[in-house]
Amino acid sequence: MCTVCGCHERTPSTKRPAENDAESHQRALQGDRDCHSALPPGDRRPPPSNHAGDSYNRCLSSANHQAHNAQALPSGVDPPDVRGCGRSGKRLVEIERDILDKNNGIAANNRALFAADDLLVFNLLSSPGAGKTTLLVRAVSELKCSRWVGVIEGDQQTSNDARRIQAAGVPAVQINTGKNCHLDAAMIGEAYRRLPLLSGGILFIENVGNLICPAAFDLGEACKIVVFSITEGEDKPLKYPDVFAASSLMVINKIDLASALEFDLGKAIEYARRVNPTIEVIVVSARTGEGFAALYAWIDRQASCLRRAFQDTGR
């Protein structure tokens, strides 16, 4: 039993979908003729020491944890509570701390490995149906033309999302969490070693559709990105503050439906910044591609920060 969120603890399944063994694997190798291959050559390098990830961690992952520092939230916003279930007791708190401490240690190892591979890693969070898989399919289809891209998919069951990524010519590994409601650092470490080498590229982690527990678990990513759609209402950041407080970027999706909905974009951004005053905001339509140029520009800025971190490490 996961005492942080109450989900059932069982061994997750980490796999590539069956189609990836033959036809999808070959499709990923081919990619678009005018782009880089989706599967770069080379074998996985052995895990490095944690030292390699120090500057990477300082530069890019601080936003991951800023919501959990001792900072008071603005009036009217309840403080984040990583326990999530409202249960109390000293023993429960100790167990929760043990779980998160163990996870954070593995996440630090992941971060060092990503740094050694010169890899920019994003952890995408959302509620089910926000459109993050559709967003990812469009993004990786276009980004693969300029850099290596890979995806780790997290769902309770099926390999449907990983197959969609592979159909776009990008390597993907599926994690089926079963009764678990979030990914953790150990799952990511195992899944990453099943991907081809992505040096100098981007790894997207699509977390399980859930706005509560995934916010508490560091996976070794550079930063968290929260995706929510205009169909979910403006007050989503106030209802689920933990994930917005922990994220560096909020992507508001399905803006192409704005004319059919009474959605106040200004209020949504205001509510998010009550929870996290520094959160950046990009408005997109995964269906039409609106706003994706701004998203790619934001990704490029994170990549530049990563390069500066590596330069600082080499001095």
PDB file of C-alpha atoms in Angstrom:
ATOM      1  CA  MET A   1       0.000   0.000   0.000  1.00  0.00           C
ATOM      2  CA  CYS A   2       1.396   3.401  -0.960  1.00  0.00           C
ATOM      3  CA  THR A   3       0.830   5.510   2.136  1.00  0.00           C
ATOM      4  CA  VAL A   4       1.448   8.759   0.302  1.00  0.00           C
ATOM      5  CA  CYS A   5      -1.614   8.332  -1.871  1.00  0.00           C
ATOM      6  CA  GLY A   6      -3.314   5.114  -0.719  1.00  0.00           C
ATOM      7  CA  CYS A   7      -2.826   3.275  -4.012  1.00  0.00           C
ATOM      8  CA  HIS A   8      -2.038  -0.427  -4.118  1.00  0.00           C
ATOM      9  CA  GLU A   9       1.670  -1.178  -4.334  1.00  0.00           C
ATOM     10  CA  ARG A  10       2.526  -3.771  -6.971  1.00  0.00           C
ATOM     11  CA  THR A  11       5.284  -4.352  -9.469  1.00  0.00           C
ATOM     12  CA  PRO A  12       4.596  -2.177 -12.524  1.00  0.00           C
ATOM     13  CA  SER A  13       4.994  -3.461 -16.046  1.00  0.00           C
ATOM     14  CA  THR A  14       7.653  -1.714 -18.111  1.00  0.00           C
ATOM     15  CA  LYS A  15       7.556  -2.708 -21.751  1.00  0.00           C
ATOM     16  CA  ARG A  16       7.571  -1.724 -25.347  1.00  0.00           C
ATOM     17  CA  PRO A  17       4.283  -2.537 -27.077  1.00  0.00           C
ATOM     18  CA  ALA A  18       4.286  -5.692 -29.177  1.00  0.00           C
ATOM     19  CA  GLU A  19       4.275  -3.779 -32.429  1.00  0.00           C
ATOM     20  CA  ASN A  20       7.507  -2.086 -31.440  1.00  0.00           C
ATOM     21  CA  ASP A  21       9.421  -5.344 -31.783  1.00  0.00           C
ATOM     22  CA  ALA A  22       9.181  -5.378 -35.559  1.00  0.00           C
ATOM     23  CA  GLU A  23       7.123  -3.034 -37.703  1.00  0.00           C
ATOM     24  CA  SER A  24       7.011  -0.077 -35.291  1.00  0.00           C
ATOM     25  CA  HIS A  25      10.715  -0.436 -34.523  1.00  0.00           C
ATOM     26  CA  GLN A  26      11.540  -0.255 -38.202  1.00  0.00           C
ATOM     27  CA  ARG A  27       9.207   2.724 -38.640  1.00  0.00           C
ATOM     28  CA  ALA A  28      11.017   4.519 -35.818  1.00  0.00           C
ATOM     29  CA  LEU A  29      14.345   3.760 -37.480  1.00  0.00           C
ATOM     30  CA  GLN A  30      13.159   5.210 -40.771  1.00  0.00           C
ATOM     31  CA  GLY A  31      11.420   8.369 -39.472  1.00  0.00           C
ATOM     32  CA  ASP A  32      11.006  11.182 -41.961  1.00  0.00           C
ATOM     33  CA  ARG A  33      13.650  11.162 -44.661  1.00  0.00           C
ATOM     34  CA  ASP A  34      14.360  14.855 -44.115  1.00  0.00           C
ATOM     35  CA  CYS A  35      14.741  14.519 -40.349  1.00  0.00           C
ATOM     36  CA  HIS A  36      17.139  12.888 -37.943  1.00  0.00           C
ATOM     37  CA  SER A  37      16.455   9.221 -37.325  1.00  0.00           C
ATOM     38  CA  ALA A  38      14.158   8.661 -34.362  1.00  0.00           C
ATOM     39  CA  LEU A  39      16.483   5.964 -33.049  1.00  0.00           C
ATOM     40  CA  PRO A  40      20.083   7.169 -32.694  1.00  0.00           C
ATOM     41  CA  PRO A  41      22.797   4.516 -32.754  1.00  0.00           C
ATOM     42  CA  GLY A  42      24.881   3.496 -29.798  1.00  0.00           C
ATOM     43  CA  ASP A  43      24.581   1.413 -26.674  1.00  0.00           C
ATOM     44  CA  ARG A  44      23.496   2.656 -23.272  1.00  0.00           C
ATOM     45  CA  ARG A  45      26.400   4.018 -21.276  1.00  0.00           C
ATOM     46  CA  PRO A  46      26.905   2.858 -17.676  1.00  0.00           C
ATOM     47  CA  PRO A  47      25.288   5.075 -15.015  1.00  0.00           C
ATOM     48  CA  PRO A  48      27.578   7.910 -13.920  1.00  0.00           C
ATOM     49  CA  SER A  49      28.121   9.310 -10.468  1.00  0.00           C
ATOM     50  CA  ASN A  50      25.755  11.911  -9.055  1.00  0.00           C
ATOM     51  CA  HIS A  51      28.391  14.636  -9.533  1.00  0.00           C
ATOM     52  CA  ALA A  52      27.524  14.882 -13.217  1.00  0.00           C
ATOM     53  CA  GLY A  53      24.027  16.087 -12.427  1.00  0.00           C
ATOM     54  CA  ASP A  54      24.791  18.770  -9.847  1.00  0.00           C
ATOM     55  CA  SER A  55      24.649  21.828 -12.107  1.00  0.00           C
ATOM     56  CA  TYR A  56      21.824  20.305 -14.130  1.00  0.00           C
ATOM     57  CA  ASN A  57      19.862  19.938 -10.920  1.00  0.00           C
ATOM     58  CA  ARG A  58      20.584  23.494  -9.784  1.00  0.00           C
ATOM     59  CA  CYS A  59      19.711  25.049 -13.125  1.00  0.00           C
ATOM     60  CA  LEU A  60      16.563  23.192 -14.090  1.00  0.00           C
ATOM     61  CA  SER A  61      14.996  21.242 -11.264  1.00  0.00           C
ATOM     62  CA  SER A  62      14.675  23.900  -8.573  1.00  0.00           C
ATOM     63  CA  ALA A  63      11.204  24.783  -9.809  1.00  0.00           C
ATOM     64  CA  ASN A  64      10.265  21.155  -9.256  1.00  0.00           C
ATOM     65  CA  HIS A  65      10.580  21.624  -5.504  1.00  0.00           C
ATOM     66  CA  GLN A  66       9.820  25.300  -4.971  1.00  0.00           C
ATOM     67  CA  ALA A  67       6.264  24.580  -3.934  1.00  0.00           C
ATOM     68  CA  HIS A  68       7.460  22.316  -1.144  1.00  0.00           C
ATOM     69  CA  ASN A  69       9.750  24.880   0.480  1.00  0.00           C
ATOM     70  CA  ALA A  70       8.585  26.758   3.560  1.00  0.00           C
ATOM     71  CA  GLN A  71       6.723  29.466   1.671  1.00  0.00           C
ATOM     72  CA  ALA A  72       3.236  30.642   2.552  1.00  0.00           C
ATOM     73  CA  LEU A  73       0.665  30.512  -0.225  1.00  0.00           C
ATOM     74  CA  PRO A  74      -1.428  33.601  -0.954  1.00  0.00           C
ATOM     75  CA  SER A  75      -4.652  34.130   0.938  1.00  0.00           C
ATOM     76  CA  GLY A  76      -7.475  31.881  -0.186  1.00  0.00           C
ATOM     77  CA  VAL A  77      -5.228  29.041  -1.355  1.00  0.00           C
ATOM     78  CA  ASP A  78      -4.900  25.953   0.794  1.00  0.00           C
ATOM     79  CA  PRO A  79      -1.319  24.724   1.333  1.00  0.00           C
ATOM     80  CA  PRO A  80      -0.232  21.659  -0.635  1.00  0.00           C
ATOM     81  CA  ASP A  81      -0.440  18.394   1.317  1.00  0.00           C
ATOM     82  CA  VAL A  82       1.610  15.531  -0.077  1.00  0.00           C
ATOM     83  CA  ARG A  83      -0.323  13.048   2.050  1.00  0.00           C
ATOM     84  CA  GLY A  84      -3.412  13.598  -0.079  1.00  0.00           C
ATOM     85  CA  CYS A  85      -5.667  11.284   1.926  1.00  0.00           C
ATOM     86  CA  GLY A  86      -6.128  13.472   4.990  1.00  0.00           C
ATOM     87  CA  ARG A  87      -4.887  10.709   7.323  1.00  0.00           C
ATOM     88  CA  SER A  88      -2.779  11.701  10.313  1.00  0.00           C
ATOM     89  CA  GLY A  89      -0.441  10.194  12.861  1.00  0.00           C
ATOM     90  CA  LYS A  90       3.248  10.223  13.536  1.00  0.00           C
ATOM     91  CA  ARG A  91       3.810   6.742  12.105  1.00  0.00           C
ATOM     92  CA  LEU A  92       2.075   7.652   8.846  1.00  0.00           C
ATOM     93  CA  VAL A  93       4.198  10.776   8.471  1.00  0.00           C
ATOM     94  CA  GLU A  94       7.343   8.733   9.033  1.00  0.00           C
ATOM     95  CA  ILE A  95       6.325   6.186   6.387  1.00  0.00           C
ATOM     96  CA  GLU A  96       5.505   8.945   3.925  1.00  0.00           C
ATOM     97  CA  ARG A  97       8.868  10.572   4.565  1.00  0.00           C
ATOM     98  CA  ASP A  98      10.646   7.251   4.057  1.00  0.00           C
ATOM     99  CA  ILE A  99       8.873   6.652   0.739  1.00  0.00           C
ATOM    100  CA  LEU A 100       9.615  10.124  -0.589  1.00  0.00           C
ATOM    101  CA  ASP A 101      13.210  10.097   0.673  1.00  0.00           C
ATOM    102  CA  LYS A 102      13.863   6.770  -1.046  1.00  0.00           C
ATOM    103  CA  ASN A 103      12.250   8.055  -4.238  1.00  0.00           C
ATOM    104  CA  ASN A 104      14.274  11.272  -4.127  1.00  0.00           C
ATOM    105  CA  GLY A 105      17.503   9.301  -3.848  1.00  0.00           C
ATOM    106  CA  ILE A 106      16.654   7.311  -6.975  1.00  0.00           C
ATOM    107  CA  ALA A 107      15.550  10.510  -8.718  1.00  0.00           C
ATOM    108  CA  ALA A 108      18.986  12.022  -8.005  1.00  0.00           C
ATOM    109  CA  ASN A 109      20.590   9.014  -9.700  1.00  0.00           C
ATOM    110  CA  ASN A 110      18.259   9.453 -12.673  1.00  0.00           C
ATOM    111  CA  ARG A 111      19.146  13.132 -12.876  1.00  0.00           C
ATOM    112  CA  ALA A 112      22.854  12.326 -12.915  1.00  0.00           C
ATOM    113  CA  LEU A 113      22.304   9.822 -15.715  1.00  0.00           C
ATOM    114  CA  PHE A 114      20.301  12.352 -17.731  1.00  0.00           C
ATOM    115  CA  ALA A 115      23.008  14.961 -17.201  1.00  0.00           C
ATOM    116  CA  ALA A 116      25.709  12.559 -18.379  1.00  0.00           C
ATOM    117  CA  ASP A 117      23.644  11.913 -21.506  1.00  0.00           C
ATOM    118  CA  ASP A 118      23.158  15.675 -22.083  1.00  0.00           C
ATOM    119  CA  LEU A 119      19.416  15.068 -21.961  1.00  0.00           C
ATOM    120  CA  LEU A 120      16.602  17.519 -21.232  1.00  0.00           C
ATOM    121  CA  VAL A 121      13.754  15.765 -19.397  1.00  0.00           C
ATOM    122  CA  PHE A 122      10.187  16.975 -18.889  1.00  0.00           C
ATOM    123  CA  ASN A 123       7.525  15.401 -16.665  1.00  0.00           C
ATOM    124  CA  LEU A 124       4.057  16.057 -18.117  1.00  0.00           C
ATOM    125  CA  LEU A 125       1.149  16.003 -15.663  1.00  0.00           C
ATOM    126  CA  SER A 126      -2.577  16.388 -16.224  1.00  0.00           C
ATOM    127  CA  SER A 127      -5.974  14.992 -15.414  1.00  0.00           C
ATOM    128  CA  PRO A 128      -7.330  12.320 -17.791  1.00  0.00           C
ATOM    129  CA  GLY A 129      -8.605  13.783 -21.050  1.00  0.00           C
ATOM    130  CA  ALA A 130      -6.639  17.039 -20.971  1.00  0.00           C
ATOM    131  CA  GLY A 131      -5.035  16.126 -24.293  1.00  0.00           C
ATOM    132  CA  LYS A 132      -1.419  15.648 -23.300  1.00  0.00           C
ATOM    133  CA  THR A 133      -0.922  12.588 -25.536  1.00  0.00           C
ATOM    134  CA  THR A 134      -2.282  14.452 -28.552  1.00  0.00           C
ATOM    135  CA  LEU A 135      -0.029  17.366 -27.596  1.00  0.00           C
ATOM    136  CA  LEU A 136       2.960  15.036 -27.346  1.00  0.00           C
ATOM    137  CA  VAL A 137       2.283  13.346 -30.686  1.00  0.00           C
ATOM    138  CA  ARG A 138       2.304  16.700 -32.466  1.00  0.00           C
ATOM    139  CA  ALA A 139       5.325  17.971 -30.539  1.00  0.00           C
ATOM    140  CA  VAL A 140       7.570  14.932 -30.995  1.00  0.00           C
ATOM    141  CA  SER A 141       6.612  14.656 -34.678  1.00  0.00           C
ATOM    142  CA  GLU A 142       8.020  18.131 -35.225  1.00  0.00           C
ATOM    143  CA  LEU A 143      10.858  18.186 -32.706  1.00  0.00           C
ATOM    144  CA  LYS A 144      12.402  14.947 -33.997  1.00  0.00           C
ATOM    145  CA  CYS A 145      13.531  16.840 -37.100  1.00  0.00           C
ATOM    146  CA  SER A 146      16.074  18.822 -35.088  1.00  0.00           C
ATOM    147  CA  ARG A 147      17.081  16.597 -32.153  1.00  0.00           C
ATOM    148  CA  TRP A 148      16.750  13.134 -30.643  1.00  0.00           C
ATOM    149  CA  VAL A 149      13.428  12.632 -28.899  1.00  0.00           C
ATOM    150  CA  GLY A 150      12.087   9.791 -26.751  1.00  0.00           C
ATOM    151  CA  VAL A 151       8.993   9.224 -24.618  1.00  0.00           C
ATOM    152  CA  ILE A 152       8.152   7.224 -21.506  1.00  0.00           C
ATOM    153  CA  GLU A 153       4.417   6.659 -21.191  1.00  0.00           C
ATOM    154  CA  GLY A 154       2.622   5.964 -17.910  1.00  0.00           C
ATOM    155  CA  ASP A 155      -0.871   4.453 -17.741  1.00  0.00           C
ATOM    156  CA  GLN A 156      -2.651   1.995 -15.493  1.00  0.00           C
ATOM    157  CA  GLN A 157      -3.281  -0.326 -18.441  1.00  0.00           C
ATOM    158  CA  THR A 158      -2.767  -0.664 -22.230  1.00  0.00           C
ATOM    159  CA  SER A 159       0.027   0.447 -24.534  1.00  0.00           C
ATOM    160  CA  ASN A 160      -2.239   2.677 -26.612  1.00  0.00           C
ATOM    161  CA  ASP A 161      -0.373   5.928 -25.969  1.00  0.00           C
ATOM    162  CA  ALA A 162       3.068   4.429 -26.611  1.00  0.00           C
ATOM    163  CA  ARG A 163       1.808   3.071 -29.929  1.00  0.00           C
ATOM    164  CA  ARG A 164       0.636   6.549 -30.931  1.00  0.00           C
ATOM    165  CA  ILE A 165       4.094   7.950 -30.198  1.00  0.00           C
ATOM    166  CA  GLN A 166       5.797   5.137 -32.127  1.00  0.00           C
ATOM    167  CA  ALA A 167       3.494   5.740 -35.088  1.00  0.00           C
ATOM    168  CA  ALA A 168       4.987   9.243 -35.213  1.00  0.00           C
ATOM    169  CA  GLY A 169       8.442   7.685 -35.654  1.00  0.00           C
ATOM    170  CA  VAL A 170       9.666   8.274 -32.096  1.00  0.00           C
ATOM    171  CA  PRO A 171      10.830   5.565 -29.637  1.00  0.00           C
ATOM    172  CA  ALA A 172       8.593   5.034 -26.614  1.00  0.00           C
ATOM    173  CA  VAL A 173       8.492   2.739 -23.598  1.00  0.00           C
ATOM    174  CA  GLN A 174       5.195   2.006 -21.851  1.00  0.00           C
ATOM    175  CA  ILE A 175       4.876   1.664 -18.078  1.00  0.00           C
ATOM    176  CA  ASN A 176       1.657   0.053 -16.849  1.00  0.00           C
ATOM    177  CA  THR A 177       1.256   0.956 -13.183  1.00  0.00           C
ATOM    178  CA  GLY A 178      -1.730  -1.306 -12.448  1.00  0.00           C
ATOM    179  CA  LYS A 179      -3.331  -0.019  -9.255  1.00  0.00           C
ATOM    180  CA  ASN A 180      -0.609   2.586  -8.723  1.00  0.00           C
ATOM    181  CA  CYS A 181      -1.775   6.117  -9.526  1.00  0.00           C
ATOM    182  CA  HIS A 182       1.592   7.695 -10.318  1.00  0.00           C
ATOM    183  CA  LEU A 183       5.028   7.032 -11.748  1.00  0.00           C
ATOM    184  CA  ASP A 184       8.024   6.961  -9.444  1.00  0.00           C
ATOM    185  CA  ALA A 185      11.746   7.402  -9.978  1.00  0.00           C
ATOM    186  CA  ALA A 186      12.541   3.680  -9.957  1.00  0.00           C
ATOM    187  CA  MET A 187      10.071   3.032 -12.777  1.00  0.00           C
ATOM    188  CA  ILE A 188      11.650   5.814 -14.837  1.00  0.00           C
ATOM    189  CA  GLY A 189      15.184   4.569 -14.254  1.00  0.00           C
ATOM    190  CA  GLU A 190      14.246   1.123 -15.536  1.00  0.00           C
ATOM    191  CA  ALA A 191      12.261   2.440 -18.502  1.00  0.00           C
ATOM    192  CA  TYR A 192      15.009   4.864 -19.569  1.00  0.00           C
ATOM    193  CA  ARG A 193      17.494   2.034 -19.942  1.00  0.00           C
ATOM    194  CA  ARG A 194      15.132   0.418 -22.438  1.00  0.00           C
ATOM    195  CA  LEU A 195      15.266   3.432 -24.749  1.00  0.00           C
ATOM    196  CA  PRO A 196      17.981   4.059 -27.343  1.00  0.00           C
ATOM    197  CA  LEU A 197      20.650   6.629 -26.522  1.00  0.00           C
ATOM    198  CA  LEU A 198      19.208  10.155 -26.842  1.00  0.00           C
ATOM    199  CA  SER A 199      22.312  12.251 -26.198  1.00  0.00           C
ATOM    200  CA  GLY A 200      21.686  15.951 -26.627  1.00  0.00           C
ATOM    201  CA  GLY A 201      17.961  15.412 -27.052  1.00  0.00           C
ATOM    202  CA  ILE A 202      14.718  15.494 -25.116  1.00  0.00           C
ATOM    203  CA  LEU A 203      12.920  12.885 -23.047  1.00  0.00           C
ATOM    204  CA  PHE A 204       9.231  13.443 -22.353  1.00  0.00           C
ATOM    205  CA  ILE A 205       7.649  11.525 -19.485  1.00  0.00           C
ATOM    206  CA  GLU A 206       3.866  11.382 -19.747  1.00  0.00           C
ATOM    207  CA  ASN A 207       2.704  10.667 -16.225  1.00  0.00           C
ATOM    208  CA  VAL A 208      -0.476   8.850 -15.236  1.00  0.00           C
ATOM    209  CA  GLY A 209      -3.565  11.046 -15.602  1.00  0.00           C
ATOM    210  CA  ASN A 210      -3.876  12.375 -12.053  1.00  0.00           C
ATOM    211  CA  LEU A 211      -3.442  15.849 -10.568  1.00  0.00           C
ATOM    212  CA  ILE A 212      -2.734  14.757  -6.993  1.00  0.00           C
ATOM    213  CA  CYS A 213      -0.083  12.129  -6.262  1.00  0.00           C
ATOM    214  CA  PRO A 214       2.274  12.624  -9.256  1.00  0.00           C
ATOM    215  CA  ALA A 215       3.013  16.140  -7.976  1.00  0.00           C
ATOM    216  CA  ALA A 216       4.818  14.699  -4.935  1.00  0.00           C
ATOM    217  CA  PHE A 217       7.202  12.381  -6.805  1.00  0.00           C
ATOM    218  CA  ASP A 218      10.439  13.660  -8.309  1.00  0.00           C
ATOM    219  CA  LEU A 219      11.421  11.501 -11.282  1.00  0.00           C
ATOM    220  CA  GLY A 220      14.743  13.199 -12.012  1.00  0.00           C
ATOM    221  CA  GLU A 221      13.204  15.579 -14.544  1.00  0.00           C
ATOM    222  CA  ALA A 222      14.399  19.086 -15.335  1.00  0.00           C
ATOM    223  CA  CYS A 223      10.939  20.418 -14.587  1.00  0.00           C
ATOM    224  CA  LYS A 224       7.278  19.550 -14.455  1.00  0.00           C
ATOM    225  CA  ILE A 225       4.782  20.756 -17.055  1.00  0.00           C
ATOM    226  CA  VAL A 226       1.102  20.742 -16.117  1.00  0.00           C
ATOM    227  CA  VAL A 227      -1.399  20.503 -18.972  1.00  0.00           C
ATOM    228  CA  PHE A 228      -5.027  21.367 -18.479  1.00  0.00           C
ATOM    229  CA  SER A 229      -7.773  22.005 -20.994  1.00  0.00           C
ATOM    230  CA  ILE A 230     -10.303  24.797 -21.086  1.00  0.00           C
ATOM    231  CA  THR A 231     -13.052  22.196 -20.710  1.00  0.00           C
ATOM    232  CA  GLU A 232     -11.932  21.661 -17.093  1.00  0.00           C
ATOM    233  CA  GLY A 233     -12.832  25.136 -15.824  1.00  0.00           C
ATOM    234  CA  GLU A 234     -10.806  28.137 -14.691  1.00  0.00           C
ATOM    235  CA  ASP A 235     -10.536  27.118 -11.031  1.00  0.00           C
ATOM    236  CA  LYS A 236      -8.561  23.902 -11.591  1.00  0.00           C
ATOM    237  CA  PRO A 237      -5.368  25.463 -10.121  1.00  0.00           C
ATOM    238  CA  LEU A 238      -7.220  26.311  -6.894  1.00  0.00           C
ATOM    239  CA  LYS A 239      -8.755  22.840  -6.590  1.00  0.00           C
ATOM    240  CA  TYR A 240      -5.453  21.016  -7.210  1.00  0.00           C
ATOM    241  CA  PRO A 241      -2.763  23.447  -6.016  1.00  0.00           C
ATOM    242  CA  ASP A 242       0.056  20.952  -5.454  1.00  0.00           C
ATOM    243  CA  VAL A 243       0.646  20.167  -9.118  1.00  0.00           C
ATOM    244  CA  PHE A 244       0.475  23.809 -10.221  1.00  0.00           C
ATOM    245  CA  ALA A 245       2.785  24.849  -7.390  1.00  0.00           C
ATOM    246  CA  ALA A 246       5.320  22.188  -8.424  1.00  0.00           C
ATOM    247  CA  SER A 247       5.257  22.987 -12.159  1.00  0.00           C
ATOM    248  CA  SER A 248       7.417  25.415 -14.099  1.00  0.00           C
ATOM    249  CA  LEU A 249       5.028  25.670 -17.037  1.00  0.00           C
ATOM    250  CA  MET A 250       1.256  25.528 -17.409  1.00  0.00           C
ATOM    251  CA  VAL A 251       0.043  24.580 -20.877  1.00  0.00           C
ATOM    252  CA  ILE A 252      -3.618  25.472 -21.425  1.00  0.00           C
ATOM    253  CA  ASN A 253      -4.888  23.161 -24.158  1.00  0.00           C
ATOM    254  CA  LYS A 254      -7.921  23.018 -26.468  1.00  0.00           C
ATOM    255  CA  ILE A 255      -8.057  26.771 -26.984  1.00  0.00           C
ATOM    256  CA  ASP A 256      -9.693  26.037 -30.342  1.00  0.00           C
ATOM    257  CA  LEU A 257     -12.884  25.280 -28.360  1.00  0.00           C
ATOM    258  CA  ALA A 258     -12.972  28.692 -26.689  1.00  0.00           C
ATOM    259  CA  SER A 259     -15.748  30.025 -28.883  1.00  0.00           C
ATOM    260  CA  ALA A 260     -18.026  27.186 -27.769  1.00  0.00           C
ATOM    261  CA  LEU A 261     -17.260  27.477 -24.043  1.00  0.00           C
ATOM    262  CA  GLU A 262     -17.526  30.121 -21.365  1.00  0.00           C
ATOM    263  CA  PHE A 263     -13.908  29.975 -20.297  1.00  0.00           C
ATOM    264  CA  ASP A 264     -12.152  32.963 -18.735  1.00  0.00           C
ATOM    265  CA  LEU A 265      -8.490  32.640 -19.721  1.00  0.00           C
ATOM    266  CA  GLY A 266      -7.456  35.580 -17.565  1.00  0.00           C
ATOM    267  CA  LYS A 267      -8.985  34.031 -14.463  1.00  0.00           C
ATOM    268  CA  ALA A 268      -7.316  30.682 -15.107  1.00  0.00           C
ATOM    269  CA  ILE A 269      -3.909  32.361 -15.285  1.00  0.00           C
ATOM    270  CA  GLU A 270      -4.672  34.502 -12.224  1.00  0.00           C
ATOM    271  CA  TYR A 271      -5.642  31.422 -10.195  1.00  0.00           C
ATOM    272  CA  ALA A 272      -2.503  29.554 -11.268  1.00  0.00           C
ATOM    273  CA  ARG A 273      -0.311  32.463 -10.199  1.00  0.00           C
ATOM    274  CA  ARG A 274      -2.012  32.672  -6.825  1.00  0.00           C
ATOM    275  CA  VAL A 275      -0.642  29.180  -6.259  1.00  0.00           C
ATOM    276  CA  ASN A 276       2.670  29.678  -8.097  1.00  0.00           C
ATOM    277  CA  PRO A 277       3.585  33.306  -8.882  1.00  0.00           C
ATOM    278  CA  THR A 278       6.463  32.270 -11.166  1.00  0.00           C
ATOM    279  CA  ILE A 279       4.655  29.714 -13.312  1.00  0.00           C
ATOM    280  CA  GLU A 280       4.915  30.378 -17.044  1.00  0.00           C
ATOM    281  CA  VAL A 281       1.848  29.995 -19.249  1.00  0.00           C
ATOM    282  CA  ILE A 282       1.453  28.919 -22.866  1.00  0.00           C
ATOM    283  CA  VAL A 283      -1.921  28.568 -24.578  1.00  0.00           C
ATOM    284  CA  VAL A 284      -2.164  25.933 -27.319  1.00  0.00           C
ATOM    285  CA  SER A 285      -4.415  23.775 -29.411  1.00  0.00           C
ATOM    286  CA  ALA A 286      -2.982  20.299 -29.849  1.00  0.00           C
ATOM    287  CA  ARG A 287      -5.497  19.737 -32.634  1.00  0.00           C
ATOM    288  CA  THR A 288      -4.671  22.794 -34.786  1.00  0.00           C
ATOM    289  CA  GLY A 289      -1.093  23.504 -33.686  1.00  0.00           C
ATOM    290  CA  GLU A 290      -1.883  26.987 -32.379  1.00  0.00           C
ATOM    291  CA  GLY A 291       0.668  28.100 -29.783  1.00  0.00           C
ATOM    292  CA  PHE A 292       3.226  25.378 -30.509  1.00  0.00           C
ATOM    293  CA  ALA A 293       5.831  27.862 -31.745  1.00  0.00           C
ATOM    294  CA  ALA A 294       5.767  29.439 -28.278  1.00  0.00           C
ATOM    295  CA  LEU A 295       6.057  25.996 -26.688  1.00  0.00           C
ATOM    296  CA  TYR A 296       9.110  25.131 -28.794  1.00  0.00           C
ATOM    297  CA  ALA A 297      10.694  28.493 -27.960  1.00  0.00           C
ATOM    298  CA  TRP A 298      10.205  27.727 -24.265  1.00  0.00           C
ATOM    299  CA  ILE A 299      11.815  24.298 -24.726  1.00  0.00           C
ATOM    300  CA  ASP A 300      14.773  25.928 -26.496  1.00  0.00           C
ATOM    301  CA  ARG A 301      15.262  28.248 -23.517  1.00  0.00           C
ATOM    302  CA  GLN A 302      15.369  25.274 -21.162  1.00  0.00           C
ATOM    303  CA  ALA A 303      17.895  23.588 -23.448  1.00  0.00           C
ATOM    304  CA  SER A 304      20.083  26.710 -23.374  1.00  0.00           C
ATOM    305  CA  CYS A 305      19.990  26.686 -19.589  1.00  0.00           C
ATOM    306  CA  LEU A 306      21.021  23.037 -19.625  1.00  0.00           C
ATOM    307  CA  ARG A 307      23.977  23.791 -21.904  1.00  0.00           C
ATOM    308  CA  ARG A 308      25.108  26.587 -19.570  1.00  0.00           C
ATOM    309  CA  ALA A 309      24.902  24.166 -16.656  1.00  0.00           C
ATOM    310  CA  PHE A 310      27.154  21.700 -18.475  1.00  0.00           C
ATOM    311  CA  GLN A 311      29.631  24.469 -19.264  1.00  0.00           C
ATOM    312  CA  ASP A 312      29.706  25.487 -15.613  1.00  0.00           C
ATOM    313  CA  THR A 313      30.338  21.861 -14.616  1.00  0.00           C
ATOM    314  CA  GLY A 314      33.285  21.661 -17.014  1.00  0.00           C
ATOM    315  CA  ARG A 315      35.051  24.703 -15.557  1.00  0.00           C
TER     316      ARG A 315
END
